[in-house]
Each structure stands twice: as structure tokens, then as C-alpha cells.
Amino acid sequence: MTDSYPRLAARTLRFTLGIPRNVTVSPDGATVRFIRTPDGVTRSGQLWELDVASGTESLLVDPQDVLAGADEDLSPEERSRRERARESAGGLVSYDVDGTGRWACFTLSGRLFAVHLGANTVRELPATGAVIDPRLDPTGRHVAYANSAGELRIVDVAGTEDRALVSPETPTQAWGRAEFIAAEEMDRMRGFWWAPDGRSLLVERYDDAEVPVWHIADPANPDRPAVEQRYPAAGTPNSIVTLWHVPLDGTEPTEVMWDHEAFEYLARVDWSEGSDPVLQVLSRDQRRSLVLEVDPATGATRTLRELADDAWVELSSAPRRAPGGRLVTVEDVDGRRRVCVDGEALSGDAWQVRSIVDVSDSGVLATASDEPTEVHLVRFGLDGSAEVLTEGRAVHGAVAGGDTLVVVRSELTSTTTTVTVHAPGGEPRPIRVLSEPAPLTPDVELVRLGDRELRAAVLFPRDHVPGSRRLPLLMDPYGGPHAQRVLASGRMFLEAQWMADQGFCVVVADGRGTPGRGSAWEREIHHRFAEVTLQDQVDAVAAVAERWPADVDAGRVGITGWSYGGYLSALAVLARPDVFHAAVAGAPVTEWRLYDTCYTERYLGHPATESQVYDANSLLPLAPRLERPLMLIHGLADDNVVAAHTLRLSSALLAAGRPHTVLPLSGVTHMTPQEEVAENLKFIQMEFLRQQLA
């Protein structure tokens, strides 16, 4: 019997297993290292390297050999870190290489290992507690690591000395780890940074003493105690985050000084060769940000850039130093996200810059879009020139080292990702991709809908004959800020095509607030989640029905989504039953006062001063209006969008006498990686929608 698409997608982590990831290039450009699973279904990552000159790939570390076949055993702190990173793979999921190219390090089951890259030999280093995020110093002499006890420790690569550099003074403190908000909402997973000379570090210390304690219970196993979690809900205290310069010679740490009351968030840190460290800090309302230069000896800071925005300052790549010491940032200028050098815009009007890849004498290499659905590699010269390095309807990423560039490409007409090494004087060399072939190829049309030219993907069943029948319409949005679904990558629409093949016209529409179209577009949602994001889905329905009148039945419209998409799906049937006739809402945020500080306050403000805004964007007051079928799905172990969201909406619906369906997932977090759960969950959703839209 052939496995179903949902089961295959779960088994292969959406067909990403076997694709090289965590790619690094040695400073001389001669060697490329990466993590890759041995095939498209095994979740355990291995460490590989490629010799650029010969194109030869070599296996450096196989976790099965290192652990002698034993199962991985992750600490609660490491599980939490992976949940924040949405990491579902196992084995090697990260590693670090020193600046000399002699050593690599990694952790497995909380143990610390080093690889001598010349001899390709693996040794276990002595470590205390469960190891988290080990990092080699640039000179290749020491490994620093955080541990489950909240310490930051170092061990020399010879394994002769393991000692604590800094230790917590209270149970609520931790050194060297990113706090919940940094990891979940600011895309900062690190908590310490080596000095280029390897003699000291910048180390974060956070203290959760004032952060409210929440309890994540497991109702299916009442004999197990609830797990305590510090969760900074909107309007409540955050972790107190400080940064310290910590020398290796035993000298007392020096605190890095800035106005913590005015700038609560530590957003970005960079310590590049030949320059002092650079930080970016952010005010709690996220309308002001400072880029600071640090004097490590004294902890004093000097302001290099001050950024401000009436809505919020958007975080991007960490500020970096160009050769000669010039400051490179990504900033919003005249509605465009641009590369700036010492505050002057380097990139022109044609490009929305996504991230910085590399900074060199020749300029700034960045990912950027001139069309929101495509992402290209562009080198912006310091003279104002722009060289486009990629082409076609595709999404690109890259890693650089020396004169070598590794390009990752996913295009609209293919479900396969390619990884190619480009070096001077040679032909491009592919790195092998071992992912499972997808069992289908999406027949996707990217379109612009309505007056706002909403970027959307439209998919019909692959056997659909135009004009032969009018199909129910199924909207499949995320629809919220910071996440873009409509991109020129065929692999992104595999699940949408499978859903279409069940007898729907499936539409994925990116509305206002999604990235790629400039700051004005993104800031339309400020204080207006419900109004703006729902209206764009309503407009998309109308535009699709008008464009395909013989193929789409606007009297049968469903909507499904997860997380913000779950919020939007439930909102659709509660607020616009005239347009949406059934919804499946997965892990929905139903009451924004229950979601975290940084994300929620960025868009809706502080609940103490914006109570009406929170009320206007909550689903709970809308419960009495439900008149359409609604299925709510939630993982009971979710520590991001906690199950209380669904339970409170269900209680409000019951109090109003409104029938609905609730599907609780025991032991499941915000992700659903288990094969059986993912498969059956998708079948149940599709059957529910088929019945309701029949």
C-alpha cells in the first residue's frame, strides 16, 4: 500500500530531510561544511565537508557512530531551544568551526564533542551538565558552552580543563542562553559571542524572576506534574537581560552599559575581526532602536545609529562592519528596506532587501526582492551599483567565505532544492541533495488579486478540466506578519496541491502585513489585525470567484490555517459568515492578552493603554456570532500558543450555545512532527471541510 501524502510529508519533514543545511564556508573559501541526513527519511543529521577544488564530499561525523547506536537524550532546555527554532530533526542539528579551520564542535545528548578536521577524528570533551550551543573560539583553543545549570563554561580542545566562567546567583538566572523572547520573536538563538582573539566573550545573562509562571499540563497523563514555564504574556514583565564582557583570565566580568529602562530588548550582537563589538537594542514599544559600539574594557557604549518608527522598527540582519570600519545596516528608508552604510542608503528604489549575506571590499551581498514572490542575490557596490547574481522565478539564499559562494535555490517549476558551490576559475559544483522525491508536482499559478494586487497562489485539482465543474473554494492563509507563503518555490505548494486534489480550488493569499512589499504595506496591520488581514482574505475570495466563475463556487468557501492562520480562520467564520462557510483553526491565538510581549505589543501596543485594541482583535467577544461549522485543533503541550487559547474560545462558544468541534492533541507542541498524528490530522480536517462544503 502506498503511503499517503500527509504521511510522507511528516516522515520527510515536508521533503526537507536530505537537503544540505547549516552550510558554512571556510575563510579561504577552500572547504564547505554542512549538515545532511543520509537520506530523505532519516532525521539524524550528519556532518559533511566538500573540498571545493576537487568536488569531493567526505563524511566527518555520523551520530550513530558517536553514540554507538544509542537513542538521543535531550535535556528540557535543549528541547525548548529546538521548539523555539522549530527544529524537528535529530542527530547533528548544529555545529561550529573555528577561524583556523582546525576544529569543529557539536553536542549530542547533552555531551560535548570536538572534531579535528585535519585527521577527521572525533573526541568527547569533558563537560558539566547538559551542554547547550557549544562555540569554538576563533583561534581554535577553547570551546565555550552554556549548560542546563545556567552556567557558561569553557573547555580547552585538548580536554584537560573544564571550568565555569560565570554562574547564576539565583535559580531564575541563566548565562549564555537566549531568553524566550529573543529566540521566539527576535530570531536571536545565541546567548554568547567570542572575541576575535579568543581571549574573552560577550555573554548574555537573563533573569526570569519577574516573569509570570505558567503551567503546561498533560491531561492525558494525570500522574505527571505540570511543567512550569516562565511565560512573558502581553503587558507582563519580561526577562531582565544584561550583557557582560567576560575575560578568560579570571578577571571580573564587566557589564555592558546602556539605558535598560528605555531599551529593554537586546536584539542583535556582532563582534567582527578588527573592530569593537556592535549591539542593537530595542525599546519595549519597539518604536526606537539604538546601534551601539562597545568598549569591552570598560563596558561603555557609544551610539552609532538611532532608528525610530511611528509603528515599529523592523529587525533584520545584525549590524556589521565593512572593511575600513564603516557600519552596514538594513533600514527602512522611504518605504523600502535598504542596505545602508553609515546611515546612507546603498541599495536603490528597485529592491526590498531581505538580509545581508556578506560584507567585503567589493560591497554588500544581500538577498533582495524586486518582485515579492522572488528572492535574489544582489551585490550592492559601495559606489551605488547593483549586480544581480541570480535569475528566474525562484527563491535564493547564500553563504560566502573567501571568494567562494554557496547558493541555495528553490524554483517555482520544481519541488527540488539545489545547492551549488561557485568558486573563481572553476565550474559550479553541486552538493548532493538526498531528499525524497515528492509524489506530486504542484500545478500552481501565481497571480495578483484585487485592487491591492494581493500576491496569491491558485491551485486546482490536477485532473480538473476548466469549466467542467464549480469547486468549493478553500483559503489556506498564514496571513500574519513576518511570514510569507506566496513565494516562487514549487515545494512550498505541495500540501496545497494535495488539498486541491481532494476536490477544492485552493488559494494561498498574502495580505497586508506580510513581508516583501515595504514598510507601508507591513504597517497597515498596526492595531488592526482582525480588520485588515481578514479583509484581504475576503477580497481574495471575491477576486478568485470573479476570475474563475465557471470553476469556483463562491457559495462554498472554507478556510484553514495554523497559528496566525488559525486565528484568521476562526475569525473568518465568526466575523464574516456571509463569505466563509466552514473553518478549521489549528493552534489559534484567540485572545492576544495570552500571547507574548514582544510580538503582540509590537503590533497591538501595551494592553494597559490599548485595551480597546485588544478587545477589537480578540475572538472571544465574537463567540455568540458563530453560525458556521468550526473545528478547533490544539496541541495540549504547546508552550508558544498555549492550549488556553482554544479552551477559552470553546468555553465562550458553549456559553453562547454555539456548537463547534474541538480536537485536542495530547503531547503535541506547536509543531506536529509525529507521522501518525500529522497524517490522521490532515485527513480529519479534509473530511470535515468536504462534509461542510458539500
PDB file of N, CA, C and O in Angstrom, residues 495-541:
ATOM      1  N   GLU A 495       1.570  20.674  -0.185  1.00  0.00           N
ATOM      2  CA  GLU A 495       0.379  20.370   0.607  1.00  0.00           C
ATOM      3  C   GLU A 495      -0.855  21.039   0.017  1.00  0.00           C
ATOM      4  O   GLU A 495      -1.943  20.446  -0.007  1.00  0.00           O
ATOM      5  N   ALA A 496      -0.702  22.256  -0.480  1.00  0.00           N
ATOM      6  CA  ALA A 496      -1.841  22.944  -1.096  1.00  0.00           C
ATOM      7  C   ALA A 496      -2.341  22.169  -2.309  1.00  0.00           C
ATOM      8  O   ALA A 496      -3.558  22.078  -2.542  1.00  0.00           O
ATOM      9  N   GLN A 497      -1.407  21.598  -3.102  1.00  0.00           N
ATOM     10  CA  GLN A 497      -1.841  20.810  -4.253  1.00  0.00           C
ATOM     11  C   GLN A 497      -2.541  19.538  -3.814  1.00  0.00           C
ATOM     12  O   GLN A 497      -3.556  19.146  -4.404  1.00  0.00           O
ATOM     13  N   TRP A 498      -2.022  18.889  -2.764  1.00  0.00           N
ATOM     14  CA  TRP A 498      -2.699  17.688  -2.265  1.00  0.00           C
ATOM     15  C   TRP A 498      -4.109  18.028  -1.798  1.00  0.00           C
ATOM     16  O   TRP A 498      -5.060  17.283  -2.074  1.00  0.00           O
ATOM     17  N   MET A 499      -4.282  19.145  -1.106  1.00  0.00           N
ATOM     18  CA  MET A 499      -5.623  19.544  -0.672  1.00  0.00           C
ATOM     19  C   MET A 499      -6.502  19.849  -1.878  1.00  0.00           C
ATOM     20  O   MET A 499      -7.684  19.473  -1.906  1.00  0.00           O
ATOM     21  N   ALA A 500      -5.947  20.495  -2.887  1.00  0.00           N
ATOM     22  CA  ALA A 500      -6.735  20.770  -4.092  1.00  0.00           C
ATOM     23  C   ALA A 500      -7.194  19.473  -4.742  1.00  0.00           C
ATOM     24  O   ALA A 500      -8.340  19.370  -5.219  1.00  0.00           O
ATOM     25  N   ASP A 501      -6.316  18.474  -4.751  1.00  0.00           N
ATOM     26  CA  ASP A 501      -6.668  17.195  -5.372  1.00  0.00           C
ATOM     27  C   ASP A 501      -7.800  16.478  -4.643  1.00  0.00           C
ATOM     28  O   ASP A 501      -8.377  15.520  -5.177  1.00  0.00           O
ATOM     29  N   GLN A 502      -8.128  16.928  -3.422  1.00  0.00           N
ATOM     30  CA  GLN A 502      -9.267  16.351  -2.702  1.00  0.00           C
ATOM     31  C   GLN A 502     -10.591  16.948  -3.172  1.00  0.00           C
ATOM     32  O   GLN A 502     -11.649  16.603  -2.655  1.00  0.00           O
ATOM     33  N   GLY A 503     -10.532  17.865  -4.151  1.00  0.00           N
ATOM     34  CA  GLY A 503     -11.758  18.408  -4.725  1.00  0.00           C
ATOM     35  C   GLY A 503     -12.014  19.864  -4.424  1.00  0.00           C
ATOM     36  O   GLY A 503     -13.177  20.287  -4.349  1.00  0.00           O
ATOM     37  N   PHE A 504     -10.951  20.652  -4.271  1.00  0.00           N
ATOM     38  CA  PHE A 504     -11.089  22.075  -3.959  1.00  0.00           C
ATOM     39  C   PHE A 504     -10.272  22.922  -4.937  1.00  0.00           C
ATOM     40  O   PHE A 504      -9.288  22.447  -5.519  1.00  0.00           O
ATOM     41  N   CYS A 505     -10.676  24.161  -5.059  1.00  0.00           N
ATOM     42  CA  CYS A 505      -9.771  25.186  -5.565  1.00  0.00           C
ATOM     43  C   CYS A 505      -9.122  25.797  -4.323  1.00  0.00           C
ATOM     44  O   CYS A 505      -9.808  26.376  -3.481  1.00  0.00           O
ATOM     45  N   VAL A 506      -7.813  25.639  -4.188  1.00  0.00           N
ATOM     46  CA  VAL A 506      -7.094  26.121  -3.011  1.00  0.00           C
ATOM     47  C   VAL A 506      -6.391  27.432  -3.360  1.00  0.00           C
ATOM     48  O   VAL A 506      -5.725  27.536  -4.398  1.00  0.00           O
ATOM     49  N   VAL A 507      -6.541  28.401  -2.473  1.00  0.00           N
ATOM     50  CA  VAL A 507      -5.923  29.720  -2.679  1.00  0.00           C
ATOM     51  C   VAL A 507      -5.095  30.073  -1.459  1.00  0.00           C
ATOM     52  O   VAL A 507      -5.590  30.023  -0.320  1.00  0.00           O
ATOM     53  N   VAL A 508      -3.840  30.391  -1.686  1.00  0.00           N
ATOM     54  CA  VAL A 508      -2.952  30.909  -0.651  1.00  0.00           C
ATOM     55  C   VAL A 508      -2.706  32.372  -0.980  1.00  0.00           C
ATOM     56  O   VAL A 508      -2.146  32.684  -2.029  1.00  0.00           O
ATOM     57  N   ALA A 509      -3.153  33.274  -0.119  1.00  0.00           N
ATOM     58  CA  ALA A 509      -3.057  34.708  -0.398  1.00  0.00           C
ATOM     59  C   ALA A 509      -2.295  35.414   0.713  1.00  0.00           C
ATOM     60  O   ALA A 509      -2.604  35.228   1.898  1.00  0.00           O
ATOM     61  N   ASP A 510      -1.303  36.204   0.334  1.00  0.00           N
ATOM     62  CA  ASP A 510      -0.555  37.028   1.276  1.00  0.00           C
ATOM     63  C   ASP A 510      -1.146  38.436   1.285  1.00  0.00           C
ATOM     64  O   ASP A 510      -1.106  39.140   0.269  1.00  0.00           O
ATOM     65  N   GLY A 511      -1.668  38.828   2.437  1.00  0.00           N
ATOM     66  CA  GLY A 511      -2.272  40.147   2.557  1.00  0.00           C
ATOM     67  C   GLY A 511      -1.330  41.147   3.184  1.00  0.00           C
ATOM     68  O   GLY A 511      -0.122  40.915   3.333  1.00  0.00           O
ATOM     69  N   ARG A 512      -1.895  42.277   3.557  1.00  0.00           N
ATOM     70  CA  ARG A 512      -1.112  43.328   4.196  1.00  0.00           C
ATOM     71  C   ARG A 512      -0.515  42.813   5.512  1.00  0.00           C
ATOM     72  O   ARG A 512      -1.150  42.076   6.245  1.00  0.00           O
ATOM     73  N   GLY A 513       0.704  43.222   5.772  1.00  0.00           N
ATOM     74  CA  GLY A 513       1.437  42.760   6.939  1.00  0.00           C
ATOM     75  C   GLY A 513       2.508  41.750   6.610  1.00  0.00           C
ATOM     76  O   GLY A 513       3.462  41.586   7.365  1.00  0.00           O
ATOM     77  N   THR A 514       2.363  41.038   5.467  1.00  0.00           N
ATOM     78  CA  THR A 514       3.361  40.045   5.092  1.00  0.00           C
ATOM     79  C   THR A 514       4.582  40.732   4.484  1.00  0.00           C
ATOM     80  O   THR A 514       4.495  41.843   3.962  1.00  0.00           O
ATOM     81  N   PRO A 515       5.750  40.087   4.543  1.00  0.00           N
ATOM     82  CA  PRO A 515       6.993  40.734   4.091  1.00  0.00           C
ATOM     83  C   PRO A 515       7.079  40.870   2.578  1.00  0.00           C
ATOM     84  O   PRO A 515       6.310  40.274   1.828  1.00  0.00           O
ATOM     85  N   GLY A 516       8.060  41.679   2.161  1.00  0.00           N
ATOM     86  CA  GLY A 516       8.423  41.758   0.759  1.00  0.00           C
ATOM     87  C   GLY A 516       7.853  42.914  -0.016  1.00  0.00           C
ATOM     88  O   GLY A 516       8.216  43.122  -1.176  1.00  0.00           O
ATOM     89  N   ARG A 517       6.952  43.701   0.613  1.00  0.00           N
ATOM     90  CA  ARG A 517       6.323  44.791  -0.130  1.00  0.00           C
ATOM     91  C   ARG A 517       6.504  46.146   0.541  1.00  0.00           C
ATOM     92  O   ARG A 517       5.784  47.099   0.214  1.00  0.00           O
ATOM     93  N   GLY A 518       7.425  46.241   1.459  1.00  0.00           N
ATOM     94  CA  GLY A 518       7.753  47.543   2.022  1.00  0.00           C
ATOM     95  C   GLY A 518       7.071  47.841   3.335  1.00  0.00           C
ATOM     96  O   GLY A 518       6.102  47.187   3.736  1.00  0.00           O
ATOM     97  N   SER A 519       7.580  48.859   4.005  1.00  0.00           N
ATOM     98  CA  SER A 519       7.132  49.161   5.365  1.00  0.00           C
ATOM     99  C   SER A 519       5.687  49.637   5.409  1.00  0.00           C
ATOM    100  O   SER A 519       4.955  49.314   6.347  1.00  0.00           O
ATOM    101  N   ALA A 520       5.244  50.429   4.439  1.00  0.00           N
ATOM    102  CA  ALA A 520       3.859  50.912   4.467  1.00  0.00           C
ATOM    103  C   ALA A 520       2.881  49.741   4.389  1.00  0.00           C
ATOM    104  O   ALA A 520       1.871  49.712   5.101  1.00  0.00           O
ATOM    105  N   TRP A 521       3.179  48.774   3.530  1.00  0.00           N
ATOM    106  CA  TRP A 521       2.342  47.576   3.391  1.00  0.00           C
ATOM    107  C   TRP A 521       2.294  46.792   4.706  1.00  0.00           C
ATOM    108  O   TRP A 521       1.223  46.369   5.147  1.00  0.00           O
ATOM    109  N   GLU A 522       3.447  46.624   5.334  1.00  0.00           N
ATOM    110  CA  GLU A 522       3.501  45.846   6.569  1.00  0.00           C
ATOM    111  C   GLU A 522       2.816  46.562   7.724  1.00  0.00           C
ATOM    112  O   GLU A 522       2.207  45.928   8.588  1.00  0.00           O
ATOM    113  N   ARG A 523       2.887  47.878   7.750  1.00  0.00           N
ATOM    114  CA  ARG A 523       2.353  48.623   8.884  1.00  0.00           C
ATOM    115  C   ARG A 523       0.855  48.886   8.796  1.00  0.00           C
ATOM    116  O   ARG A 523       0.262  49.439   9.721  1.00  0.00           O
ATOM    117  N   GLU A 524       0.226  48.436   7.717  1.00  0.00           N
ATOM    118  CA  GLU A 524      -1.236  48.540   7.605  1.00  0.00           C
ATOM    119  C   GLU A 524      -1.940  47.766   8.722  1.00  0.00           C
ATOM    120  O   GLU A 524      -3.074  48.073   9.075  1.00  0.00           O
ATOM    121  N   ILE A 525      -1.262  46.757   9.269  1.00  0.00           N
ATOM    122  CA  ILE A 525      -1.910  45.935  10.292  1.00  0.00           C
ATOM    123  C   ILE A 525      -1.765  46.524  11.687  1.00  0.00           C
ATOM    124  O   ILE A 525      -2.310  45.961  12.643  1.00  0.00           O
ATOM    125  N   HIS A 526      -1.059  47.625  11.849  1.00  0.00           N
ATOM    126  CA  HIS A 526      -0.801  48.179  13.175  1.00  0.00           C
ATOM    127  C   HIS A 526      -2.123  48.453  13.899  1.00  0.00           C
ATOM    128  O   HIS A 526      -2.960  49.231  13.427  1.00  0.00           O
ATOM    129  N   HIS A 527      -2.342  47.787  15.016  1.00  0.00           N
ATOM    130  CA  HIS A 527      -3.556  47.874  15.838  1.00  0.00           C
ATOM    131  C   HIS A 527      -4.775  47.260  15.151  1.00  0.00           C
ATOM    132  O   HIS A 527      -5.863  47.295  15.721  1.00  0.00           O
ATOM    133  N   ARG A 528      -4.612  46.684  13.936  1.00  0.00           N
ATOM    134  CA  ARG A 528      -5.790  46.272  13.167  1.00  0.00           C
ATOM    135  C   ARG A 528      -5.618  44.871  12.579  1.00  0.00           C
ATOM    136  O   ARG A 528      -5.918  44.643  11.409  1.00  0.00           O
ATOM    137  N   PHE A 529      -5.137  43.937  13.374  1.00  0.00           N
ATOM    138  CA  PHE A 529      -5.021  42.560  12.907  1.00  0.00           C
ATOM    139  C   PHE A 529      -6.312  42.085  12.255  1.00  0.00           C
ATOM    140  O   PHE A 529      -6.342  41.669  11.101  1.00  0.00           O
ATOM    141  N   ALA A 530      -7.383  42.090  13.036  1.00  0.00           N
ATOM    142  CA  ALA A 530      -8.636  41.473  12.610  1.00  0.00           C
ATOM    143  C   ALA A 530      -9.200  42.153  11.368  1.00  0.00           C
ATOM    144  O   ALA A 530      -9.551  41.495  10.381  1.00  0.00           O
ATOM    145  N   GLU A 531      -9.278  43.465  11.418  1.00  0.00           N
ATOM    146  CA  GLU A 531      -9.894  44.208  10.316  1.00  0.00           C
ATOM    147  C   GLU A 531      -9.142  44.016   9.004  1.00  0.00           C
ATOM    148  O   GLU A 531      -9.729  43.693   7.961  1.00  0.00           O
ATOM    149  N   VAL A 532      -7.823  44.212   9.037  1.00  0.00           N
ATOM    150  CA  VAL A 532      -7.048  44.274   7.798  1.00  0.00           C
ATOM    151  C   VAL A 532      -6.788  42.890   7.218  1.00  0.00           C
ATOM    152  O   VAL A 532      -7.008  42.651   6.024  1.00  0.00           O
ATOM    153  N   THR A 533      -6.292  41.970   8.052  1.00  0.00           N
ATOM    154  CA  THR A 533      -5.923  40.668   7.494  1.00  0.00           C
ATOM    155  C   THR A 533      -7.151  39.885   7.031  1.00  0.00           C
ATOM    156  O   THR A 533      -7.073  39.151   6.043  1.00  0.00           O
ATOM    157  N   LEU A 534      -8.288  40.044   7.707  1.00  0.00           N
ATOM    158  CA  LEU A 534      -9.497  39.367   7.254  1.00  0.00           C
ATOM    159  C   LEU A 534     -10.016  39.980   5.959  1.00  0.00           C
ATOM    160  O   LEU A 534     -10.426  39.264   5.045  1.00  0.00           O
ATOM    161  N   GLN A 535      -9.981  41.304   5.857  1.00  0.00           N
ATOM    162  CA  GLN A 535     -10.488  41.946   4.647  1.00  0.00           C
ATOM    163  C   GLN A 535      -9.715  41.500   3.417  1.00  0.00           C
ATOM    164  O   GLN A 535     -10.291  41.318   2.334  1.00  0.00           O
ATOM    165  N   ASP A 536      -8.414  41.299   3.565  1.00  0.00           N
ATOM    166  CA  ASP A 536      -7.631  40.859   2.408  1.00  0.00           C
ATOM    167  C   ASP A 536      -8.028  39.451   1.967  1.00  0.00           C
ATOM    168  O   ASP A 536      -8.033  39.155   0.763  1.00  0.00           O
ATOM    169  N   GLN A 537      -8.374  38.580   2.898  1.00  0.00           N
ATOM    170  CA  GLN A 537      -8.853  37.248   2.514  1.00  0.00           C
ATOM    171  C   GLN A 537     -10.230  37.333   1.858  1.00  0.00           C
ATOM    172  O   GLN A 537     -10.518  36.615   0.895  1.00  0.00           O
ATOM    173  N   VAL A 538     -11.086  38.221   2.377  1.00  0.00           N
ATOM    174  CA  VAL A 538     -12.401  38.441   1.752  1.00  0.00           C
ATOM    175  C   VAL A 538     -12.225  38.925   0.321  1.00  0.00           C
ATOM    176  O   VAL A 538     -12.891  38.444  -0.609  1.00  0.00           O
ATOM    177  N   ASP A 539     -11.321  39.880   0.123  1.00  0.00           N
ATOM    178  CA  ASP A 539     -11.083  40.408  -1.219  1.00  0.00           C
ATOM    179  C   ASP A 539     -10.506  39.344  -2.142  1.00  0.00           C
ATOM    180  O   ASP A 539     -10.821  39.315  -3.343  1.00  0.00           O
ATOM    181  N   ALA A 540      -9.655  38.474  -1.595  1.00  0.00           N
ATOM    182  CA  ALA A 540      -9.092  37.406  -2.415  1.00  0.00           C
ATOM    183  C   ALA A 540     -10.176  36.439  -2.878  1.00  0.00           C
ATOM    184  O   ALA A 540     -10.174  35.992  -4.033  1.00  0.00           O
ATOM    185  N   VAL A 541     -11.118  36.117  -1.995  1.00  0.00           N
ATOM    186  CA  VAL A 541     -12.237  35.248  -2.379  1.00  0.00           C
ATOM    187  C   VAL A 541     -13.016  35.866  -3.540  1.00  0.00           C
ATOM    188  O   VAL A 541     -13.310  35.199  -4.544  1.00  0.00           O
TER     189      VAL A 541
END
